[in-house]
Short mmCIF file of C-alpha atoms in Angstrom, two decimals:
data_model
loop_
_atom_site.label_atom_id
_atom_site.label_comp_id
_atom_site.label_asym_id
_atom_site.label_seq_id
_atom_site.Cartn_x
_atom_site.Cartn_y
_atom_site.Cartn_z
CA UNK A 666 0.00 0.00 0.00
CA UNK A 667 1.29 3.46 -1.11
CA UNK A 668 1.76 5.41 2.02
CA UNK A 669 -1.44 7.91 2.12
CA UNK A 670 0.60 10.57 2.66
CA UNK A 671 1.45 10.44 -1.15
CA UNK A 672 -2.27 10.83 -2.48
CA UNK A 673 -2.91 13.56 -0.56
CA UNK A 674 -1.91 16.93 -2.76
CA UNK A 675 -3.83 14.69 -6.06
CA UNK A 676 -6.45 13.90 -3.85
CA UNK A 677 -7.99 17.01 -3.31
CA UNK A 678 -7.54 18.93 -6.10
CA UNK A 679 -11.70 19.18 -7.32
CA UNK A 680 -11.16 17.12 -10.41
CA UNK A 681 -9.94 14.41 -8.48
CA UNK A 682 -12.04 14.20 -5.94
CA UNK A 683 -15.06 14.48 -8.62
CA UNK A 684 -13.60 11.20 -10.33
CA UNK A 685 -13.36 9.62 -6.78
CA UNK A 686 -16.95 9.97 -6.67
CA UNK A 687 -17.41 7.48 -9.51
CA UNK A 688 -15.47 4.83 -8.93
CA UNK A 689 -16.87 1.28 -8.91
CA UNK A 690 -14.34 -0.20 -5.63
CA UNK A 691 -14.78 -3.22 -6.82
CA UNK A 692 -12.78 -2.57 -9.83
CA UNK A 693 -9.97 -0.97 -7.92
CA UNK A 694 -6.95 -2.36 -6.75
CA UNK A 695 -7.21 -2.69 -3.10
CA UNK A 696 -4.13 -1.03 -1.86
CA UNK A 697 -4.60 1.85 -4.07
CA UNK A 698 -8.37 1.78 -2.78
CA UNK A 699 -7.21 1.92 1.06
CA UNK A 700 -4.49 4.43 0.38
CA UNK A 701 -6.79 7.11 -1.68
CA UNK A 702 -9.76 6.59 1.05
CA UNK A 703 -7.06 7.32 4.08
CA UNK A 704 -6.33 10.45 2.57
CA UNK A 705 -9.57 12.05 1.87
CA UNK A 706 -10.52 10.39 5.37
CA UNK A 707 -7.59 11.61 7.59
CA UNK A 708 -5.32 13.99 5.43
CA UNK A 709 -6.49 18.01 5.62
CA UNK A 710 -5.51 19.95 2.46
CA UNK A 711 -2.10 21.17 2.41
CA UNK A 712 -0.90 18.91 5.10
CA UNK A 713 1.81 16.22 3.49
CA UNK A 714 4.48 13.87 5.19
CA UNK A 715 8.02 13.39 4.68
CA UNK A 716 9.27 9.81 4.14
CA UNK A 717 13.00 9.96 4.87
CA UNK A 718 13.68 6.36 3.46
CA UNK A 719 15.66 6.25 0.38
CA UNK A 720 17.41 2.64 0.99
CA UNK A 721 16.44 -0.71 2.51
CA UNK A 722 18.08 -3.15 3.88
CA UNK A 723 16.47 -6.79 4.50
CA UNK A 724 18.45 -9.87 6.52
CA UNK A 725 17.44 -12.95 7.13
CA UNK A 726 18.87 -15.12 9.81
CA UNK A 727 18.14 -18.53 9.02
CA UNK A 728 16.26 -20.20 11.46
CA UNK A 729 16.21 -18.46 14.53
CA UNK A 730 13.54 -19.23 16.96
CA UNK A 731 11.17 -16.75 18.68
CA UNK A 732 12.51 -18.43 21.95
CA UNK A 733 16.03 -16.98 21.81
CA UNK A 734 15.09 -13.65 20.27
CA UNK A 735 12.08 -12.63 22.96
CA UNK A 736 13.26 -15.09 26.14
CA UNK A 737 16.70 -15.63 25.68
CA UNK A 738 18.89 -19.03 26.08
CA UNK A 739 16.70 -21.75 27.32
CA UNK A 740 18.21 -23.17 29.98
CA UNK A 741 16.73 -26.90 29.21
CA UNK A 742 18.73 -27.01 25.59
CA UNK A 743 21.66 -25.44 27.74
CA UNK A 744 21.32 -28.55 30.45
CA UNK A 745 21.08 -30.69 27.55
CA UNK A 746 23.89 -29.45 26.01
CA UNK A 747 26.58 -29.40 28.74
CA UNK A 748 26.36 -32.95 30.00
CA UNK A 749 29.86 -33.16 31.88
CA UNK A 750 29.33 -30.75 34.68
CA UNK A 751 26.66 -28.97 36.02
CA UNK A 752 25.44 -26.10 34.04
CA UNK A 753 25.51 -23.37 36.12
CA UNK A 754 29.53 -24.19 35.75
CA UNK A 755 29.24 -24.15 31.75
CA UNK A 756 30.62 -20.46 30.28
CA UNK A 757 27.26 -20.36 28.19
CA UNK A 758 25.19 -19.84 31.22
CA UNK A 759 27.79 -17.35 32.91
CA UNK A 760 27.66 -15.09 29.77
CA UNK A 761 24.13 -15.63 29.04
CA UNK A 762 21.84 -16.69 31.96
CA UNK A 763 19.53 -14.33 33.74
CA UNK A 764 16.95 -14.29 35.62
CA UNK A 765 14.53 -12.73 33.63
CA UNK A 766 13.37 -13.02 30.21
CA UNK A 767 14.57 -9.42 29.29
CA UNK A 768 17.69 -9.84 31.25
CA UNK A 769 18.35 -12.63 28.98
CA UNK A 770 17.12 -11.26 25.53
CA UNK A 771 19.21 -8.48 26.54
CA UNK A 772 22.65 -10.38 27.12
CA UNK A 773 21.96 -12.49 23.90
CA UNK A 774 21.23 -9.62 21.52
CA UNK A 775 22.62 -6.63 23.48
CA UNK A 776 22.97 -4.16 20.43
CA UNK A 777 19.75 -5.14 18.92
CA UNK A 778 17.82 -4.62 21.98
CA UNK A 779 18.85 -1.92 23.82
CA UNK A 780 19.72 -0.15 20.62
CA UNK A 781 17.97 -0.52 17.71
CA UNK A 782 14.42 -1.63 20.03
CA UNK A 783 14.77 1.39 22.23
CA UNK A 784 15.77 3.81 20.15
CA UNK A 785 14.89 3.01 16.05
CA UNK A 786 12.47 0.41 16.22
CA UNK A 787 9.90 -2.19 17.16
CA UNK A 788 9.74 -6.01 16.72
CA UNK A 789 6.59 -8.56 16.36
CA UNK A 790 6.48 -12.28 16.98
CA UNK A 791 6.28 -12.64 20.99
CA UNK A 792 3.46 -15.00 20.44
CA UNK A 793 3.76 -15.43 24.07
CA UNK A 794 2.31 -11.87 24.45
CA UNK A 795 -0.29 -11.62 21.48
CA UNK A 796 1.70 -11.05 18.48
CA UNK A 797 1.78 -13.89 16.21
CA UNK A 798 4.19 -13.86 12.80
CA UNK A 799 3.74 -16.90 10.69
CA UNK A 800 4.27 -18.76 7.54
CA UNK A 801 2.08 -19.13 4.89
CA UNK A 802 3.64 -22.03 3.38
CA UNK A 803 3.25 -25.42 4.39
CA UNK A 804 6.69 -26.84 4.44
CA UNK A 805 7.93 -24.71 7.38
CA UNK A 806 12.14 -25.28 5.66
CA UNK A 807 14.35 -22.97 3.90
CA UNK A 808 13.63 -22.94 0.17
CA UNK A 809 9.75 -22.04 0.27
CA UNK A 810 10.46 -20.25 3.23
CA UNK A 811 12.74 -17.48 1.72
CA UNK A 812 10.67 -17.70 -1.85
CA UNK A 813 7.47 -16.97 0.38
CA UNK A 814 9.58 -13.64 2.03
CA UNK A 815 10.92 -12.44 -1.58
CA UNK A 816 7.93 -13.03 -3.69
CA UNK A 817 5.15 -12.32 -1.25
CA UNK A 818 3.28 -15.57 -1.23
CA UNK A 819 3.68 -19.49 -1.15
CA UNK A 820 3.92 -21.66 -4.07
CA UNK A 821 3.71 -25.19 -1.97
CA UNK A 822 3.36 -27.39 -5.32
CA UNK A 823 6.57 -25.67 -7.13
CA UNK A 824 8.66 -24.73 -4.21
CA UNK A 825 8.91 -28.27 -1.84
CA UNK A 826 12.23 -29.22 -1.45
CA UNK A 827 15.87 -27.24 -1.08
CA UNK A 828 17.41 -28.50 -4.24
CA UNK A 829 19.11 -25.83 -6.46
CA UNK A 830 16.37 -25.02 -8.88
CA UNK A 831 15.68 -21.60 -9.93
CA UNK A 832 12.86 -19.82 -8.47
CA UNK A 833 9.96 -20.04 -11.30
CA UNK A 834 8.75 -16.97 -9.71
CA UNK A 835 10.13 -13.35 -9.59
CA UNK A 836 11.35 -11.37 -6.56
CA UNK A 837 10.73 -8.27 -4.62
CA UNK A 838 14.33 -7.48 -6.12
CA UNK A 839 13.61 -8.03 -9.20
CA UNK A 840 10.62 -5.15 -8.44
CA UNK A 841 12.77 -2.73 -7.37
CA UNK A 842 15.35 -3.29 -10.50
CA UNK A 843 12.50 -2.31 -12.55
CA UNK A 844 10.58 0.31 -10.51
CA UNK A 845 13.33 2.13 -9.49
CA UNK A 846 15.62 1.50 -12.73
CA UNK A 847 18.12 0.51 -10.82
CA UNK A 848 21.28 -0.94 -12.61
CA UNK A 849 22.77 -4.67 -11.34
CA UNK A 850 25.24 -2.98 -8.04
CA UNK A 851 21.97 -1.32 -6.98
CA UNK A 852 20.57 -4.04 -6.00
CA UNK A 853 23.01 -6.43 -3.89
CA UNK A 854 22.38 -10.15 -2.10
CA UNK A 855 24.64 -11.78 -0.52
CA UNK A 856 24.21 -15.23 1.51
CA UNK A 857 25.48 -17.85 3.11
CA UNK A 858 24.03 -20.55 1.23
CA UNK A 859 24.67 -21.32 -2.25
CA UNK A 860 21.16 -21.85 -3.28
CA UNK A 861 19.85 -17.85 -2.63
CA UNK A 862 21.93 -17.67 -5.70
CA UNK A 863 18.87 -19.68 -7.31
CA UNK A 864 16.29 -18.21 -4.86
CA UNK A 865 16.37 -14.34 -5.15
CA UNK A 866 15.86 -13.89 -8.42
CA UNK A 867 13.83 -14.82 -11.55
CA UNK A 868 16.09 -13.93 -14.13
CA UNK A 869 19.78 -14.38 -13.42
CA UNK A 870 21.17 -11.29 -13.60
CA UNK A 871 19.16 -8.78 -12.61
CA UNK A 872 20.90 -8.47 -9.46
CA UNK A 873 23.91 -8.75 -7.96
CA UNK A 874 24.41 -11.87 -6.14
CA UNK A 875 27.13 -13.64 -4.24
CA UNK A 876 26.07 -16.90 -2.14
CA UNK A 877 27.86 -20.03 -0.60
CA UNK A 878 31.09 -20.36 -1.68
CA UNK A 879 31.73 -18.15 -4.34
CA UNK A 880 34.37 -15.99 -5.23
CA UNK A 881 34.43 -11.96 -4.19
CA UNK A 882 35.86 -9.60 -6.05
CA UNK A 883 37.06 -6.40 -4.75
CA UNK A 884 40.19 -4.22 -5.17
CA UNK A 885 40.91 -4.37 -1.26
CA UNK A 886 43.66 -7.01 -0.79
CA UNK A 887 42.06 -7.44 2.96
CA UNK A 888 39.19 -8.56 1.55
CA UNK A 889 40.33 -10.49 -1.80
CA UNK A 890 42.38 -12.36 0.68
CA UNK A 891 39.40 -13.26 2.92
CA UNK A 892 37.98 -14.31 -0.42
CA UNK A 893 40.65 -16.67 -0.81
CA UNK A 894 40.67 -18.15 2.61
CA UNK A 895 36.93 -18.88 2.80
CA UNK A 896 37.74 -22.04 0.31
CA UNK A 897 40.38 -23.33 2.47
CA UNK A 898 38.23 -22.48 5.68
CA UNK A 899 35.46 -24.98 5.02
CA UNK A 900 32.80 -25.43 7.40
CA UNK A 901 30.61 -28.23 7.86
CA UNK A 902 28.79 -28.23 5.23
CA UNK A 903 29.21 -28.17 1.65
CA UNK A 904 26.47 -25.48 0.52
CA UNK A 905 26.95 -22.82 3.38
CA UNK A 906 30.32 -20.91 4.28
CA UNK A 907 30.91 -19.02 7.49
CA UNK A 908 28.73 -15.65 8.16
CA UNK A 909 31.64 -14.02 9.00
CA UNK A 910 32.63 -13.98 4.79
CA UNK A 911 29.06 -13.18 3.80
CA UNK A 912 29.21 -10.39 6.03
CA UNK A 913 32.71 -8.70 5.24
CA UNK A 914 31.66 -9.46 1.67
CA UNK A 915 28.27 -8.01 1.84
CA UNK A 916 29.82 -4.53 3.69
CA UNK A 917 32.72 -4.38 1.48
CA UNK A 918 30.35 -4.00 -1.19
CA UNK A 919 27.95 -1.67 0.44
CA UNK A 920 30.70 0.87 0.91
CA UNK A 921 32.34 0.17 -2.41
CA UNK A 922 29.21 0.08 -4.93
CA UNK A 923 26.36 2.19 -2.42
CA UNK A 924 23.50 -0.21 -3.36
CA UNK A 925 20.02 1.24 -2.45
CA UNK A 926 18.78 -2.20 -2.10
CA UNK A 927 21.16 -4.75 0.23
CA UNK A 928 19.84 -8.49 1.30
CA UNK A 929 22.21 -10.33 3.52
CA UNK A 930 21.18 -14.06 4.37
CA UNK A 931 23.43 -15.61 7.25
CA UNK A 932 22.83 -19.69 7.54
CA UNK A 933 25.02 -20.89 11.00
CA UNK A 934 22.01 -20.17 13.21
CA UNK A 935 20.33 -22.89 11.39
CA UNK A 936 23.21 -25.62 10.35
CA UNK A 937 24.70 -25.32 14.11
CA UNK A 938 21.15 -26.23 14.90
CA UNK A 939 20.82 -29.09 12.38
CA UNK A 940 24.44 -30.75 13.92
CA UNK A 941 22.67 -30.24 17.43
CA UNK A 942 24.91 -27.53 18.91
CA UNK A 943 23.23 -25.08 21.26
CA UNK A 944 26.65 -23.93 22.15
CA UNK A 945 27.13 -22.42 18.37
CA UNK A 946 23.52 -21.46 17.56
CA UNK A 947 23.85 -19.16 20.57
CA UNK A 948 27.29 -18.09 19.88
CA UNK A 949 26.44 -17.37 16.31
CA UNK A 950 23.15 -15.51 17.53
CA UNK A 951 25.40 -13.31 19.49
CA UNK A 952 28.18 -12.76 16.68
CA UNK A 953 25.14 -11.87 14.19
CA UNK A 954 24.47 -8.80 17.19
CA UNK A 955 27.51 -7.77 16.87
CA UNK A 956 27.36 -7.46 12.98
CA UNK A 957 24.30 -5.29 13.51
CA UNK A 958 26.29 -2.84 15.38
CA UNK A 959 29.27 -2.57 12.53
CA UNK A 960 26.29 -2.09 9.59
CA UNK A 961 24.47 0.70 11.72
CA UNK A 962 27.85 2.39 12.92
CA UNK A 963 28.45 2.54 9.30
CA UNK A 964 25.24 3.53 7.73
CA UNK A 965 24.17 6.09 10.42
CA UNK A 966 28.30 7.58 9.29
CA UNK A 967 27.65 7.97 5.47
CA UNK A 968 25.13 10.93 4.04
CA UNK A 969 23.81 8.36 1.63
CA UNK A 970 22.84 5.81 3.92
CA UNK A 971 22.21 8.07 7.56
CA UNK A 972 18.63 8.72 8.78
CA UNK A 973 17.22 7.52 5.02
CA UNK A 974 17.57 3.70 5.53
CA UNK A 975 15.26 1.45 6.54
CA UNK A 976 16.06 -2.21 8.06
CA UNK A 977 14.06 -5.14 8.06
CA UNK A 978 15.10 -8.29 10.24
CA UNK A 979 13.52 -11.50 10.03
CA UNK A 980 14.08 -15.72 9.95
CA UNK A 981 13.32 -17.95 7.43
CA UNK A 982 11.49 -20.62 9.44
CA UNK A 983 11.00 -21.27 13.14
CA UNK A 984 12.18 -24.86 14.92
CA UNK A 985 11.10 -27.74 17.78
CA UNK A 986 10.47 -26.35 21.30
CA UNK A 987 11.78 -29.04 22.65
CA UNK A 988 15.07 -30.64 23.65
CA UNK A 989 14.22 -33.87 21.46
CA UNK A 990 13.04 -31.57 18.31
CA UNK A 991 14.31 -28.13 18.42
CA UNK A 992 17.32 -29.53 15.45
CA UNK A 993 14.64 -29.74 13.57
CA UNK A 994 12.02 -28.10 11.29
CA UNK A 995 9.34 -29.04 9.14
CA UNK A 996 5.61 -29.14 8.34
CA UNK A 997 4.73 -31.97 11.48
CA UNK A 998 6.78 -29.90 14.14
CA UNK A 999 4.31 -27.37 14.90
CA UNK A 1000 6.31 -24.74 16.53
CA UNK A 1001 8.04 -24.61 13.07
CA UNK A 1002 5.80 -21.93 12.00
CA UNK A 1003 6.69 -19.25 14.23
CA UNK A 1004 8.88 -16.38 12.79
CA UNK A 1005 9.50 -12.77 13.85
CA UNK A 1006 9.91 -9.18 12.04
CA UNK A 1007 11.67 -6.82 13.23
CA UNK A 1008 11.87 -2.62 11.50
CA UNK A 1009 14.20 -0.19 12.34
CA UNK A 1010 14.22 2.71 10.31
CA UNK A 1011 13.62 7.08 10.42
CA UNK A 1012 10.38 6.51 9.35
CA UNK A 1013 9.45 4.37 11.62
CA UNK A 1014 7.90 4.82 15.32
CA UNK A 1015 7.04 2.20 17.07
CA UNK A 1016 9.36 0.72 19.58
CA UNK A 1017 10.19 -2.25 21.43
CA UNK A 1018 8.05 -5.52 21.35
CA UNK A 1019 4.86 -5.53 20.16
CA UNK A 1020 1.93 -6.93 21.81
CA UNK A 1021 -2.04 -8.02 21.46
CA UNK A 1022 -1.10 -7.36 17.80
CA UNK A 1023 -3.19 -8.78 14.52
CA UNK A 1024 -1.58 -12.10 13.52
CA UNK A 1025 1.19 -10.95 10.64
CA UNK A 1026 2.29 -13.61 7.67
CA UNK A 1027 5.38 -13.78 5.95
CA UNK A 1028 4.05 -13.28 2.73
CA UNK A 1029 3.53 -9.60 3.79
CA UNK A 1030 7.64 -8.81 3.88
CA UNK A 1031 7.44 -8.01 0.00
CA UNK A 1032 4.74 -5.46 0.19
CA UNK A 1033 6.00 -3.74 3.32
CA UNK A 1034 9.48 -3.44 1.83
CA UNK A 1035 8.28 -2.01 -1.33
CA UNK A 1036 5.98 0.79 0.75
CA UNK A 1037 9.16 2.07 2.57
CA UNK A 1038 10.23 3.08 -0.55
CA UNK A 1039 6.61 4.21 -1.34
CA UNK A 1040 6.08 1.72 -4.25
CA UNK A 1041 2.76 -0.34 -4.41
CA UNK A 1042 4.14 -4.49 -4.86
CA UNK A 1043 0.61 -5.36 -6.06
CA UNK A 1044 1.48 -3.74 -9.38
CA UNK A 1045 3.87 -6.84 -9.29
CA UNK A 1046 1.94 -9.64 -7.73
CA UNK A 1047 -1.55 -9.24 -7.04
CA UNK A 1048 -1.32 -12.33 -5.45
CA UNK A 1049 1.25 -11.11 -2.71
CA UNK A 1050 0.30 -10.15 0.79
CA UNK A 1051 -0.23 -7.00 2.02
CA UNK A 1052 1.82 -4.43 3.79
CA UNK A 1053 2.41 -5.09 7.46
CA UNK A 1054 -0.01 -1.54 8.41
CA UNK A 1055 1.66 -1.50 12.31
CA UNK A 1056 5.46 -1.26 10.42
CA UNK A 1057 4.18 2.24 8.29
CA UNK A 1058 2.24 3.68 10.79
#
C-alpha cells in the first residue's frame, strides 16, 4: 500500500475528488483503494508527510527461533547441552543466563535490543504476548520459506524441497530493478548458502548476487584475501560458508558500490542447529548482534545511507520447542511456523516488542518493503500479501 501521505496533494484537487466519486471499488486495486480513502478520510488539504527512506536493507537469519530472540537461552537445551558438569559451571550460562526473560534477551542480543528496540524500532512475533508472525507455506524449511519472504506468497506445489532449482517466480528485487531502474550494483544479495543464488531472483542477472562459496571480487587485498581463505576455511557443510565472509563481503560491497537495495542471508544459526549444537547457535546468535552494530555504525556515518535507511530483520522458518526436536524443522513440528519481524528505520515509530497485535504472515515482507520506498508491490503480484499496516504507521 502506497503510504497515504502520497495521495494527498492529487487527492484534493476538485477534479480528483469528482472522479473519486465514480469509482466502482470493486474494480480498484485494493491497496490503491485503502491508500486514496485514508487520505480524503484523515489527510487536511495542504498537510503532506516526509518519508525519509531512500534505501532498505532486509536480513534474514536462518532459522532463529522466537525463543532466543524474545526469552533468551533456554536453559533446558543449555542442560542438555553441557552434560559433563553442572550447568551453572558451563561459560554459556555465565555469559548468558539471567533471571529474567529481558535480562536474557538483553545479554543475547545486546545491540539489537537496547539499541535498535529502544531507540529506532519495534519487533513482532512474541506470540507469548499476542503477536503472532507466521508462515504461509506449508513446508515450514528454507527454500519455500525465503521464496514466500521475496515473492510475497507461497507456491507449496513448485517450491517443496531445497534442491538448487531456480525460483519459477520473480522477486521483490527483481521489483525494485525495474521500478526504481536501478542498474545490477543497486541491488546487492549476498548469503550464506549457495542456493539464494537460485532463490532471489527470476532472471539471473538482474541483481547482484554472491552466495555459498563463491568468489568476491574487490580491489581491497584485505578482503580479496578473505575471499581466498573462505575455500580453504570450510565449514561443515558443503552449501553454506561461514557468516563471517558473507558479512565482510556483503559490507565491502555496500561501501564500495552504495546499493540502495542490500539483502544479507546468514545460515550458522540454522546448520549449528541441524548438527545439534546449542553452544554455536547461541554463539552465532550473538556474533550476528555484533554485525548489527558494525552495519548501523556505518550507515548512520555515510550521508547516503544516515537517517534515510530502513532495516528489516527476520528468519526464514521457526524450529522444535523441545530438547528432542528443536534440530529440527518441518511441516509436522508445529512450533516450526513461528517467525519474527523486526523494522528499524527514520520513518518508523514504534518501539520495542509488540503486543495483542493482529496475527502478521510472511508473505507480507514483499509489500511492506516495497511501501518504505513508497512503491505499491501489487502492481507486481496481485497475489502477494499485504503491507504489514503497524510497520508504516
Amino acid at each position: 500500500m502506497r503510504p497515504p501521505w502520497r495521495y494527498a496533494e492529487r487527492m484534493f484537487q476538485p477534479s480528483i475528488l469528482t472522479r473519486f466519486s465514480t469509482l466502482n471499488p470493486f474494480k480498484m486495486n485494493r491497496h490503491r483503494l485503502i491508500a486514496s480513502m485514508a487520505a480524503v478520510l484523515f489527510l487536511a488539504p495542504g498537510i503532506t508527510a516526509q518519508v525519509k527512506t531512500e534505501n532498505v536493507i532486509l536480513i534474514i537469519l536462518d532459522g532463529v527461533r522466537t525463543n532466543e530472540v524474545f526469552q533468551g537461552v533456554d536453559l533446558e537445551l543449555l542442560r542438555a547441552h553441557e552434560t559433563k558438569k553442572p550447568v551453572e559451571e558451563s561459560e554459556l550460562y555465565k555469559q548468558f543466563w539471567a533471571d529474567t526473560a529481558i535480562e536474557r534477551r538483553k545479554s543475547l542480543m545486546p545491540f539489537f535490543w537496547e539499541v535498535w528496540m529502544e531507540n529506532h524500532g519495534s519487533i513482532a512475533g512474541d506470540r507469548w504476548n499476542g503477536s503472532e508472525v507466521l508462515l504461509t507455506n506449508n513446508h515450514w524449511f528454507s527454500y519455500p520459506g525465503y521464496s514466500e519472504i521475496l515473492t510475497g506468497q507461497a507456491n507449496d506445489e513448485e517450491i517443496a524441497s531445497n534442491a538448487a532449482v531456480q525460483n519459477p517466480y520473480p522477486s521483490v528485487m527483481e521489483f525494485f530493478a525495474s521500478k526504481l531502474e536501478l542498474p545490477q550494483s543497486g541491488i546487492a544479495s549476498f548469503a550464506s548458502w549457495s542456493v539464494m543464488d537460485y532463490i532471489v531472483e527470476k532472471n539471473r542477472g538482474t541483481i547482484f548476487s554472491n552466495a555459498g562459496y563463491e568468489a568476491y571480487e574487490t580491489p581491497d587485498p584485505a578482503i580479496q584475501l578473505l575471499s581466498e581463505l573462505q575455500f580453504k576455511t570450510l565449514s561443515p557443510w558443503d552449501t553454506v560458508r561461514h557468516d563471517a565472509y558473507t558479512f565482510r563481503f556483503a559490507m565491502d560491497y555496500l561501501k564500495r558500490h552504495r546499493p540502495r537495495v542490500l539483502y544479507m542471508a546468514l545460515g550458522e544459526t540454522d546448520d549449528w542447529g541441524h548438527e545439534k549444537r546449542y553452544d554455536r547457535v547461541v554463539q552465532a546468535i550473538h556474533a550476528n548482534d555484533a554485525y548489527f552494530r558494525e552495519l548501523w555504525e556505518f550507515l548512520q556515518s555515510d550521508d547516503q545511507y544516515k537517517d534515510k535507511t530502513t532495516i528489516l530483520l527476520t528468519t526464514d522458518h521457526g524450529r522444535g520447542d523441545q530438547v528432542e526436536d528443536w534440530p529440527h524443522h518441518r511441516s509436522s513440528i508445529e512450533s516450526s511456523k513461528y517467525c519474527w519481524i523486526a523494522v528499524m528505520g527514520p520513518d518508523h515509530k514504534q518501539r520495542g516488542s509488540l503486543q495483542n497485535i493482529k496475527t502478521i504472515g510472511m508473505n507480507q515482507i514483499a509489500a511492506t518493503l516495497s511501501a518504505f520506498l513508497e512503491l505499491d508491490y501489487s502492481e507486481w503480484n496481485e497475489e502477494a500479501g499485504e503491507p504489514i499496516s503497524i510497520f508504516l504507521k
